Amino acid sequence: MTHRAVDFPRAPAVARRLVSLVAALCLASLGVQAVFAAGPTLRSLADARGVKIGTALAANHLSADATYASIGAAQFNSVTPENEMKWGVVEPNRGQFNWSGADQIVSFAQSHGQRIRGHNLVWHSQLPGWLTGGSFSAAILTSIMKQHIATEVGRYRGRVAVWDVVNEPFNDNGTLRSDIWTQAMGMGYIATALRAARAADPNAKLFLNDFNIEGVNAKSTAMLNLVKTLKSQGAPIDGIGFESHFVLGQVPSSLQQNIARFTALGVSVEITELDVRMTLPTTSAKLTQQASDYRTVVNACLAVSGCRAITVWEFTDKYSWVPGTFSGQGAADLYDQNLQTKPAYTAVQQVL
Ligand code: XIL
Protein backbone atom coordinates (compact mmCIF):
# COMPACT_ATOMS: atom_id res chain seq x y z
CA MET A 1 0.00 0.00 0.00
CA THR A 2 1.27 3.43 -0.85
CA HIS A 3 0.02 6.60 0.74
CA ARG A 4 -1.12 7.99 -2.59
CA ALA A 5 -4.77 8.14 -1.49
CA VAL A 6 -3.93 10.80 1.10
CA ASP A 7 -1.36 12.56 -1.08
CA PHE A 8 -3.50 15.69 -1.46
CA PRO A 9 -1.60 17.48 -4.27
CA ARG A 10 -1.72 14.42 -6.48
CA ALA A 11 -5.32 13.48 -5.76
CA PRO A 12 -7.70 13.84 -8.70
CA ALA A 13 -9.44 17.20 -8.97
CA VAL A 14 -12.82 15.78 -8.07
CA ALA A 15 -11.47 14.28 -4.84
CA ARG A 16 -9.82 17.56 -3.94
CA ARG A 17 -13.08 19.37 -4.44
CA LEU A 18 -14.82 16.81 -2.26
CA VAL A 19 -12.28 17.32 0.53
CA SER A 20 -12.74 21.10 0.33
CA LEU A 21 -16.50 20.73 0.45
CA VAL A 22 -16.40 18.47 3.49
CA ALA A 23 -13.97 20.85 5.20
CA ALA A 24 -16.26 23.80 4.49
CA LEU A 25 -19.27 21.93 5.83
CA CYS A 26 -17.38 21.00 9.00
CA LEU A 27 -16.31 24.59 9.56
CA ALA A 28 -19.84 25.81 8.96
CA SER A 29 -21.27 23.33 11.43
CA LEU A 30 -18.73 24.49 13.99
CA GLY A 31 -20.10 27.97 13.61
CA VAL A 32 -16.97 29.32 11.97
CA GLN A 33 -19.12 31.08 9.40
CA ALA A 34 -20.84 32.95 12.19
CA VAL A 35 -17.51 34.12 13.60
CA PHE A 36 -16.34 35.19 10.19
CA ALA A 37 -19.67 36.66 9.16
CA ALA A 38 -19.64 38.20 5.71
CA GLY A 39 -17.69 41.42 5.51
CA PRO A 40 -15.49 43.15 8.06
CA THR A 41 -16.00 42.52 11.77
CA LEU A 42 -17.89 45.12 13.76
CA ARG A 43 -14.85 45.80 15.91
CA SER A 44 -12.55 46.42 12.94
CA LEU A 45 -15.02 49.02 11.65
CA ALA A 46 -15.43 50.56 15.09
CA ASP A 47 -11.66 50.67 15.64
CA ALA A 48 -11.20 52.47 12.33
CA ARG A 49 -13.66 55.16 13.52
CA GLY A 50 -12.28 55.35 17.03
CA VAL A 51 -15.53 54.15 18.59
CA LYS A 52 -16.57 51.20 20.73
CA ILE A 53 -18.96 48.45 19.77
CA GLY A 54 -19.50 46.35 22.86
CA THR A 55 -21.44 43.39 24.14
CA ALA A 56 -22.50 42.02 27.47
CA LEU A 57 -20.95 38.60 28.03
CA ALA A 58 -21.73 35.87 30.55
CA ALA A 59 -18.87 33.88 32.08
CA ASN A 60 -20.74 30.55 32.12
CA HIS A 61 -21.44 30.77 28.38
CA LEU A 62 -17.84 31.74 27.64
CA SER A 63 -16.76 28.50 29.32
CA ALA A 64 -19.37 26.25 27.76
CA ASP A 65 -19.86 27.60 24.25
CA ALA A 66 -16.75 28.00 22.09
CA THR A 67 -18.61 29.60 19.20
CA TYR A 68 -20.11 32.20 21.53
CA ALA A 69 -16.66 32.99 22.88
CA SER A 70 -15.17 33.24 19.39
CA ILE A 71 -17.80 35.67 18.19
CA GLY A 72 -17.57 37.66 21.39
CA ALA A 73 -13.84 38.07 20.83
CA ALA A 74 -13.91 38.60 17.08
CA GLN A 75 -16.72 41.11 16.74
CA PHE A 76 -16.57 43.47 19.75
CA ASN A 77 -13.97 45.85 21.14
CA SER A 78 -15.74 46.43 24.46
CA VAL A 79 -17.19 44.01 27.00
CA THR A 80 -19.62 44.36 29.92
CA PRO A 81 -20.05 41.48 32.39
CA GLU A 82 -23.77 40.72 32.26
CA ASN A 83 -24.06 39.77 35.95
CA GLU A 84 -20.60 38.93 37.28
CA MET A 85 -19.77 42.31 38.84
CA LYS A 86 -23.11 42.86 40.57
CA TRP A 87 -23.19 43.13 44.35
CA GLY A 88 -25.00 39.86 45.00
CA VAL A 89 -22.44 37.94 42.98
CA VAL A 90 -19.34 39.77 44.15
CA GLU A 91 -20.11 40.09 47.89
CA PRO A 92 -22.62 37.34 48.70
CA ASN A 93 -21.65 37.54 52.38
CA ARG A 94 -20.57 40.69 54.14
CA GLY A 95 -16.86 41.24 53.61
CA GLN A 96 -16.47 37.98 51.63
CA PHE A 97 -15.76 38.54 47.99
CA ASN A 98 -16.13 36.18 45.05
CA TRP A 99 -14.29 37.33 41.96
CA SER A 100 -14.36 34.17 39.86
CA GLY A 101 -16.85 35.28 37.17
CA ALA A 102 -15.64 38.87 37.10
CA ASP A 103 -12.00 37.80 36.82
CA GLN A 104 -12.87 35.39 34.04
CA ILE A 105 -14.48 38.12 31.95
CA VAL A 106 -11.75 40.64 32.70
CA SER A 107 -9.04 38.24 31.61
CA PHE A 108 -11.03 37.25 28.50
CA ALA A 109 -11.41 40.91 27.55
CA GLN A 110 -7.78 41.72 28.27
CA SER A 111 -6.51 38.81 26.23
CA HIS A 112 -8.59 40.02 23.29
CA GLY A 113 -7.70 43.69 23.59
CA GLN A 114 -11.20 44.72 24.62
CA ARG A 115 -12.22 47.65 26.81
CA ILE A 116 -14.14 46.69 29.94
CA ARG A 117 -17.26 48.45 31.28
CA GLY A 118 -17.77 47.60 34.94
CA HIS A 119 -21.43 46.97 35.73
CA ASN A 120 -22.45 47.85 38.39
CA LEU A 121 -21.59 49.10 41.87
CA VAL A 122 -24.79 50.38 43.50
CA TRP A 123 -28.26 49.27 42.42
CA HIS A 124 -31.60 48.34 43.96
CA SER A 125 -31.61 44.89 42.35
CA GLN A 126 -29.52 41.71 42.58
CA LEU A 127 -28.37 42.64 46.09
CA PRO A 128 -27.44 39.97 48.63
CA GLY A 129 -29.92 39.15 51.39
CA TRP A 130 -27.56 40.27 54.16
CA LEU A 131 -27.65 43.76 52.66
CA THR A 132 -31.36 44.13 51.89
CA GLY A 133 -32.41 42.53 55.17
CA GLY A 134 -29.77 44.11 57.36
CA SER A 135 -31.72 47.19 58.60
CA PHE A 136 -28.47 49.10 58.77
CA SER A 137 -28.26 52.65 60.05
CA ALA A 138 -27.37 55.39 57.57
CA ALA A 139 -23.84 55.57 58.92
CA ILE A 140 -23.24 51.82 58.67
CA LEU A 141 -24.82 51.54 55.22
CA THR A 142 -22.66 54.41 53.99
CA SER A 143 -19.55 52.66 55.20
CA ILE A 144 -20.67 49.32 53.71
CA MET A 145 -21.24 51.04 50.36
CA LYS A 146 -17.89 52.85 50.43
CA GLN A 147 -16.09 49.65 51.40
CA HIS A 148 -17.74 47.66 48.60
CA ILE A 149 -16.87 50.30 46.01
CA ALA A 150 -13.29 50.68 47.25
CA THR A 151 -12.78 46.91 47.12
CA GLU A 152 -14.33 46.26 43.71
CA VAL A 153 -13.02 49.32 41.88
CA GLY A 154 -9.67 48.95 43.59
CA ARG A 155 -9.31 45.35 42.46
CA TYR A 156 -9.80 46.31 38.83
CA ARG A 157 -8.02 49.67 38.98
CA GLY A 158 -6.42 50.32 35.62
CA ARG A 159 -8.25 47.41 34.01
CA VAL A 160 -11.90 48.48 34.06
CA ALA A 161 -12.10 51.69 32.02
CA VAL A 162 -15.68 52.69 32.81
CA TRP A 163 -17.94 52.01 35.79
CA ASP A 164 -21.70 52.15 36.07
CA VAL A 165 -21.40 53.49 39.59
CA VAL A 166 -25.12 53.89 40.26
CA ASN A 167 -27.62 51.89 38.26
CA GLU A 168 -31.27 52.82 37.70
CA PRO A 169 -31.71 55.54 40.35
CA PHE A 170 -35.00 56.93 39.02
CA ASN A 171 -38.66 55.99 38.69
CA ASP A 172 -40.27 56.57 35.30
CA ASN A 173 -41.98 59.76 36.57
CA GLY A 174 -38.59 61.26 37.42
CA THR A 175 -38.76 60.83 41.18
CA LEU A 176 -35.93 59.12 42.96
CA ARG A 177 -36.44 55.38 43.35
CA SER A 178 -37.16 54.31 46.90
CA ASP A 179 -34.64 51.63 47.86
CA ILE A 180 -32.25 50.83 50.69
CA TRP A 181 -29.90 53.57 49.50
CA THR A 182 -32.33 56.47 49.31
CA GLN A 183 -34.16 55.34 52.45
CA ALA A 184 -30.96 55.57 54.45
CA MET A 185 -29.02 58.33 52.69
CA GLY A 186 -31.43 60.26 50.48
CA MET A 187 -30.16 61.49 47.13
CA GLY A 188 -26.71 62.06 48.62
CA TYR A 189 -25.83 58.39 48.19
CA ILE A 190 -25.16 59.06 44.51
CA ALA A 191 -22.45 61.66 45.08
CA THR A 192 -20.98 59.55 47.88
CA ALA A 193 -20.77 56.53 45.57
CA LEU A 194 -19.17 58.56 42.77
CA ARG A 195 -16.56 60.00 45.14
CA ALA A 196 -15.72 56.56 46.49
CA ALA A 197 -15.25 55.22 42.95
CA ARG A 198 -13.06 58.17 41.97
CA ALA A 199 -10.87 57.62 45.02
CA ALA A 200 -10.46 53.93 44.19
CA ASP A 201 -9.48 54.52 40.54
CA PRO A 202 -8.89 58.15 39.53
CA ASN A 203 -8.64 57.20 35.84
CA ALA A 204 -11.87 55.23 35.46
CA LYS A 205 -14.78 57.01 33.80
CA LEU A 206 -17.74 57.16 36.14
CA PHE A 207 -21.28 56.73 34.84
CA LEU A 208 -24.86 56.67 36.03
CA ASN A 209 -26.95 54.23 34.01
CA ASP A 210 -30.72 53.94 33.58
CA PHE A 211 -33.52 52.74 31.29
CA ASN A 212 -36.34 54.81 29.77
CA ILE A 213 -34.08 57.84 29.67
CA GLU A 214 -33.37 57.46 25.94
CA GLY A 215 -35.99 59.96 24.79
CA VAL A 216 -36.77 63.41 26.14
CA ASN A 217 -39.18 62.72 29.01
CA ALA A 218 -39.68 63.24 32.76
CA LYS A 219 -37.16 60.56 33.68
CA SER A 220 -34.38 61.76 31.37
CA THR A 221 -35.00 65.32 32.51
CA ALA A 222 -34.59 64.21 36.11
CA MET A 223 -31.30 62.55 35.14
CA LEU A 224 -30.23 65.72 33.32
CA ASN A 225 -30.98 67.77 36.43
CA LEU A 226 -29.06 65.30 38.55
CA VAL A 227 -26.02 65.76 36.33
CA LYS A 228 -26.27 69.54 36.80
CA THR A 229 -26.59 69.14 40.57
CA LEU A 230 -23.64 66.75 40.79
CA LYS A 231 -21.48 69.06 38.72
CA SER A 232 -22.44 72.03 40.88
CA GLN A 233 -21.39 70.00 43.93
CA GLY A 234 -18.09 69.05 42.33
CA ALA A 235 -19.01 65.36 42.41
CA PRO A 236 -17.16 63.28 39.78
CA ILE A 237 -19.50 62.37 36.93
CA ASP A 238 -18.18 61.53 33.48
CA GLY A 239 -21.07 60.00 31.64
CA ILE A 240 -24.61 58.73 31.43
CA GLY A 241 -25.55 55.29 30.15
CA PHE A 242 -28.74 54.95 28.14
CA GLU A 243 -29.65 51.29 28.57
CA SER A 244 -31.78 51.22 25.41
CA HIS A 245 -33.88 48.10 25.90
CA PHE A 246 -36.23 48.95 23.06
CA VAL A 247 -39.48 47.53 21.75
CA LEU A 248 -39.62 46.87 18.00
CA GLY A 249 -40.46 50.04 16.09
CA GLN A 250 -40.38 52.19 19.23
CA VAL A 251 -36.98 53.85 19.28
CA PRO A 252 -37.79 57.34 20.61
CA SER A 253 -37.63 59.97 17.87
CA SER A 254 -35.95 62.35 20.32
CA LEU A 255 -33.01 60.00 20.99
CA GLN A 256 -30.35 62.05 19.21
CA GLN A 257 -31.65 65.34 20.61
CA ASN A 258 -31.67 63.82 24.08
CA ILE A 259 -28.09 62.53 23.77
CA ALA A 260 -27.06 66.03 22.69
CA ARG A 261 -28.65 67.76 25.67
CA PHE A 262 -26.58 65.55 27.98
CA THR A 263 -23.30 65.98 26.12
CA ALA A 264 -23.91 69.75 26.14
CA LEU A 265 -23.44 69.55 29.92
CA GLY A 266 -19.96 68.13 29.42
CA VAL A 267 -20.70 64.47 30.15
CA SER A 268 -20.44 61.70 27.60
CA VAL A 269 -23.25 59.34 26.71
CA GLU A 270 -23.01 55.65 25.90
CA ILE A 271 -25.66 53.27 24.67
CA THR A 272 -25.03 50.59 27.29
CA GLU A 273 -27.53 47.72 26.97
CA LEU A 274 -29.05 47.84 23.51
CA ASP A 275 -31.58 45.26 22.41
CA VAL A 276 -34.78 45.46 20.36
CA ARG A 277 -37.38 42.94 21.41
CA MET A 278 -40.34 41.73 19.42
CA THR A 279 -43.41 39.61 19.98
CA LEU A 280 -42.53 36.07 18.94
CA PRO A 281 -42.50 34.43 16.48
CA THR A 282 -40.19 36.40 14.24
CA THR A 283 -41.15 37.26 10.68
CA SER A 284 -38.93 38.68 7.99
CA ALA A 285 -40.84 41.97 8.22
CA LYS A 286 -40.10 42.19 11.94
CA LEU A 287 -36.43 41.39 11.41
CA THR A 288 -36.27 44.14 8.78
CA GLN A 289 -37.87 46.61 11.18
CA GLN A 290 -35.42 45.51 13.85
CA ALA A 291 -32.49 46.15 11.53
CA SER A 292 -33.84 49.62 10.93
CA ASP A 293 -34.19 50.22 14.69
CA TYR A 294 -30.59 49.16 15.35
CA ARG A 295 -29.45 51.42 12.49
CA THR A 296 -31.38 54.34 13.98
CA VAL A 297 -29.81 53.90 17.41
CA VAL A 298 -26.22 53.56 16.20
CA ASN A 299 -26.65 56.53 13.87
CA ALA A 300 -28.16 58.68 16.63
CA CYS A 301 -25.25 57.96 18.95
CA LEU A 302 -22.51 58.48 16.39
CA ALA A 303 -24.11 61.70 15.15
CA VAL A 304 -23.23 63.31 18.49
CA SER A 305 -19.52 63.76 19.17
CA GLY A 306 -19.93 62.94 22.86
CA CYS A 307 -21.47 59.52 22.13
CA ARG A 308 -18.71 57.13 21.07
CA ALA A 309 -19.83 53.73 22.36
CA ILE A 310 -22.69 51.33 21.78
CA THR A 311 -22.99 48.09 23.77
CA VAL A 312 -25.55 45.37 23.01
CA TRP A 313 -27.01 43.37 25.91
CA GLU A 314 -25.76 39.99 24.75
CA PHE A 315 -25.20 39.63 21.03
CA THR A 316 -27.21 36.45 20.53
CA ASP A 317 -30.84 35.48 21.02
CA LYS A 318 -29.47 32.19 22.37
CA TYR A 319 -28.61 33.85 25.69
CA SER A 320 -30.78 36.96 25.79
CA TRP A 321 -32.42 37.98 29.06
CA VAL A 322 -35.54 39.10 27.15
CA PRO A 323 -37.67 35.92 26.93
CA GLY A 324 -37.20 35.28 30.66
CA THR A 325 -38.22 38.82 31.56
CA PHE A 326 -40.82 39.88 29.00
CA SER A 327 -43.29 37.10 28.39
CA GLY A 328 -43.83 36.27 24.72
CA GLN A 329 -41.02 38.60 23.63
CA GLY A 330 -37.59 37.78 22.27
CA ALA A 331 -35.30 37.71 19.23
CA ALA A 332 -33.86 41.02 20.44
CA ASP A 333 -30.22 40.60 19.45
CA LEU A 334 -27.82 40.79 16.47
CA TYR A 335 -27.36 37.01 16.16
CA ASP A 336 -30.07 34.37 16.22
CA GLN A 337 -30.40 31.24 18.40
CA ASN A 338 -27.97 29.40 16.13
CA LEU A 339 -25.33 32.11 16.35
CA GLN A 340 -26.01 33.22 12.81
CA THR A 341 -26.12 36.92 11.95
CA LYS A 342 -29.50 38.62 11.50
CA PRO A 343 -30.41 41.64 9.37
CA ALA A 344 -29.74 43.78 12.46
CA TYR A 345 -26.09 42.69 12.38
CA THR A 346 -25.74 43.75 8.77
CA ALA A 347 -27.39 47.08 9.56
CA VAL A 348 -24.91 47.81 12.37
CA GLN A 349 -22.04 46.72 10.12
CA GLN A 350 -23.22 49.12 7.40
CA VAL A 351 -23.60 52.04 9.78
CA LEU A 352 -20.18 51.49 11.32
C1 XIL B 1 -30.07 41.51 33.62
C2 XIL B 1 -29.33 40.30 33.12
O1 XIL B 1 -29.27 40.35 31.72
C3 XIL B 1 -30.03 39.03 33.57
O2 XIL B 1 -29.24 37.90 33.26
C4 XIL B 1 -30.29 39.07 35.07
O3 XIL B 1 -31.06 37.95 35.43
C5 XIL B 1 -31.01 40.33 35.45
O4 XIL B 1 -30.27 41.46 35.01
N1 XIL B 1 -30.76 46.56 33.40
C6 XIL B 1 -29.47 46.32 33.81
C7 XIL B 1 -28.88 44.97 33.67
O5 XIL B 1 -28.78 47.28 34.19
O6 XIL B 1 -27.96 44.67 34.69
C8 XIL B 1 -29.94 43.91 33.61
O7 XIL B 1 -29.31 42.65 33.33
C9 XIL B 1 -30.98 44.25 32.57
C10 XIL B 1 -31.66 45.55 32.90
PDB file of N, CA, C and O and ligand atoms in Angstrom, residues 82-83 86 119-120 123 126 167-168 209 211 243 245 273 313 321 325, ligand 1:
ATOM      1  N   GLU A  82     -22.306  40.599  32.171  1.00  0.00           N
ATOM      2  CA  GLU A  82     -23.768  40.724  32.261  1.00  0.00           C
ATOM      3  C   GLU A  82     -24.247  40.701  33.709  1.00  0.00           C
ATOM      4  O   GLU A  82     -25.173  41.426  34.070  1.00  0.00           O
ATOM      5  N   ASN A  83     -23.656  39.869  34.536  1.00  0.00           N
ATOM      6  CA  ASN A  83     -24.058  39.773  35.952  1.00  0.00           C
ATOM      7  C   ASN A  83     -22.881  39.679  36.927  1.00  0.00           C
ATOM      8  O   ASN A  83     -23.068  39.848  38.128  1.00  0.00           O
ATOM      9  N   LYS A  86     -22.030  42.324  39.730  1.00  0.00           N
ATOM     10  CA  LYS A  86     -23.110  42.857  40.568  1.00  0.00           C
ATOM     11  C   LYS A  86     -22.893  42.466  42.037  1.00  0.00           C
ATOM     12  O   LYS A  86     -22.257  41.454  42.340  1.00  0.00           O
ATOM     13  N   HIS A 119     -19.978  46.822  35.549  1.00  0.00           N
ATOM     14  CA  HIS A 119     -21.427  46.970  35.731  1.00  0.00           C
ATOM     15  C   HIS A 119     -21.874  46.053  36.850  1.00  0.00           C
ATOM     16  O   HIS A 119     -21.766  44.861  36.684  1.00  0.00           O
ATOM     17  N   ASN A 120     -22.388  46.474  37.941  1.00  0.00           N
ATOM     18  CA  ASN A 120     -22.455  47.849  38.390  1.00  0.00           C
ATOM     19  C   ASN A 120     -22.164  47.865  39.878  1.00  0.00           C
ATOM     20  O   ASN A 120     -22.101  46.813  40.511  1.00  0.00           O
ATOM     21  N   TRP A 123     -26.990  49.488  43.142  1.00  0.00           N
ATOM     22  CA  TRP A 123     -28.260  49.273  42.422  1.00  0.00           C
ATOM     23  C   TRP A 123     -29.294  48.823  43.436  1.00  0.00           C
ATOM     24  O   TRP A 123     -28.938  48.421  44.556  1.00  0.00           O
ATOM     25  N   GLN A 126     -30.603  42.703  42.502  1.00  0.00           N
ATOM     26  CA  GLN A 126     -29.516  41.715  42.578  1.00  0.00           C
ATOM     27  C   GLN A 126     -28.547  42.021  43.728  1.00  0.00           C
ATOM     28  O   GLN A 126     -27.322  41.924  43.592  1.00  0.00           O
ATOM     29  N   ASN A 167     -26.768  52.437  39.304  1.00  0.00           N
ATOM     30  CA  ASN A 167     -27.623  51.890  38.256  1.00  0.00           C
ATOM     31  C   ASN A 167     -29.084  52.157  38.594  1.00  0.00           C
ATOM     32  O   ASN A 167     -29.520  51.915  39.725  1.00  0.00           O
ATOM     33  N   GLU A 168     -29.811  52.687  37.617  1.00  0.00           N
ATOM     34  CA  GLU A 168     -31.275  52.817  37.697  1.00  0.00           C
ATOM     35  C   GLU A 168     -31.758  53.559  38.943  1.00  0.00           C
ATOM     36  O   GLU A 168     -32.591  53.039  39.697  1.00  0.00           O
ATOM     37  N   ASN A 209     -26.358  55.008  35.101  1.00  0.00           N
ATOM     38  CA  ASN A 209     -26.951  54.229  34.014  1.00  0.00           C
ATOM     39  C   ASN A 209     -28.430  54.017  34.317  1.00  0.00           C
ATOM     40  O   ASN A 209     -28.787  53.737  35.469  1.00  0.00           O
ATOM     41  N   PHE A 211     -32.676  53.061  32.448  1.00  0.00           N
ATOM     42  CA  PHE A 211     -33.524  52.743  31.294  1.00  0.00           C
ATOM     43  C   PHE A 211     -34.655  53.774  31.193  1.00  0.00           C
ATOM     44  O   PHE A 211     -34.936  54.500  32.146  1.00  0.00           O
ATOM     45  N   GLU A 243     -29.588  52.751  28.732  1.00  0.00           N
ATOM     46  CA  GLU A 243     -29.646  51.289  28.567  1.00  0.00           C
ATOM     47  C   GLU A 243     -30.134  50.897  27.175  1.00  0.00           C
ATOM     48  O   GLU A 243     -29.579  50.028  26.525  1.00  0.00           O
ATOM     49  N   HIS A 245     -33.124  49.346  26.119  1.00  0.00           N
ATOM     50  CA  HIS A 245     -33.883  48.101  25.903  1.00  0.00           C
ATOM     51  C   HIS A 245     -35.168  48.493  25.181  1.00  0.00           C
ATOM     52  O   HIS A 245     -36.156  48.872  25.806  1.00  0.00           O
ATOM     53  N   GLU A 273     -26.907  49.054  26.868  1.00  0.00           N
ATOM     54  CA  GLU A 273     -27.529  47.718  26.969  1.00  0.00           C
ATOM     55  C   GLU A 273     -28.518  47.501  25.814  1.00  0.00           C
ATOM     56  O   GLU A 273     -29.632  46.997  26.013  1.00  0.00           O
ATOM     57  N   TRP A 313     -26.856  44.158  24.671  1.00  0.00           N
ATOM     58  CA  TRP A 313     -27.015  43.370  25.906  1.00  0.00           C
ATOM     59  C   TRP A 313     -27.142  41.900  25.559  1.00  0.00           C
ATOM     60  O   TRP A 313     -28.210  41.354  25.444  1.00  0.00           O
ATOM     61  N   TRP A 321     -31.597  37.910  27.852  1.00  0.00           N
ATOM     62  CA  TRP A 321     -32.423  37.982  29.062  1.00  0.00           C
ATOM     63  C   TRP A 321     -33.894  38.226  28.736  1.00  0.00           C
ATOM     64  O   TRP A 321     -34.757  38.069  29.591  1.00  0.00           O
ATOM     65  N   THR A 325     -37.781  37.623  30.846  1.00  0.00           N
ATOM     66  CA  THR A 325     -38.224  38.819  31.562  1.00  0.00           C
ATOM     67  C   THR A 325     -39.515  39.387  30.987  1.00  0.00           C
ATOM     68  O   THR A 325     -40.366  39.867  31.724  1.00  0.00           O
TER      69      THR A 325
HETATM   70  C1  XIL B   1     -30.069  41.514  33.619  1.00  0.00           C
HETATM   71  C2  XIL B   1     -29.331  40.296  33.121  1.00  0.00           C
HETATM   72  O1  XIL B   1     -29.266  40.353  31.720  1.00  0.00           O
HETATM   73  C3  XIL B   1     -30.030  39.029  33.565  1.00  0.00           C
HETATM   74  O2  XIL B   1     -29.241  37.899  33.259  1.00  0.00           O
HETATM   75  C4  XIL B   1     -30.294  39.068  35.072  1.00  0.00           C
HETATM   76  O3  XIL B   1     -31.058  37.950  35.434  1.00  0.00           O
HETATM   77  C5  XIL B   1     -31.014  40.335  35.455  1.00  0.00           C
HETATM   78  O4  XIL B   1     -30.269  41.460  35.014  1.00  0.00           O
HETATM   79  N1  XIL B   1     -30.760  46.557  33.397  1.00  0.00           N
HETATM   80  C6  XIL B   1     -29.466  46.317  33.807  1.00  0.00           C
HETATM   81  C7  XIL B   1     -28.883  44.968  33.666  1.00  0.00           C
HETATM   82  O5  XIL B   1     -28.780  47.276  34.191  1.00  0.00           O
HETATM   83  O6  XIL B   1     -27.961  44.672  34.686  1.00  0.00           O
HETATM   84  C8  XIL B   1     -29.943  43.911  33.607  1.00  0.00           C
HETATM   85  O7  XIL B   1     -29.307  42.653  33.327  1.00  0.00           O
HETATM   86  C9  XIL B   1     -30.979  44.255  32.568  1.00  0.00           C
HETATM   87  C10 XIL B   1     -31.661  45.549  32.904  1.00  0.00           C
END
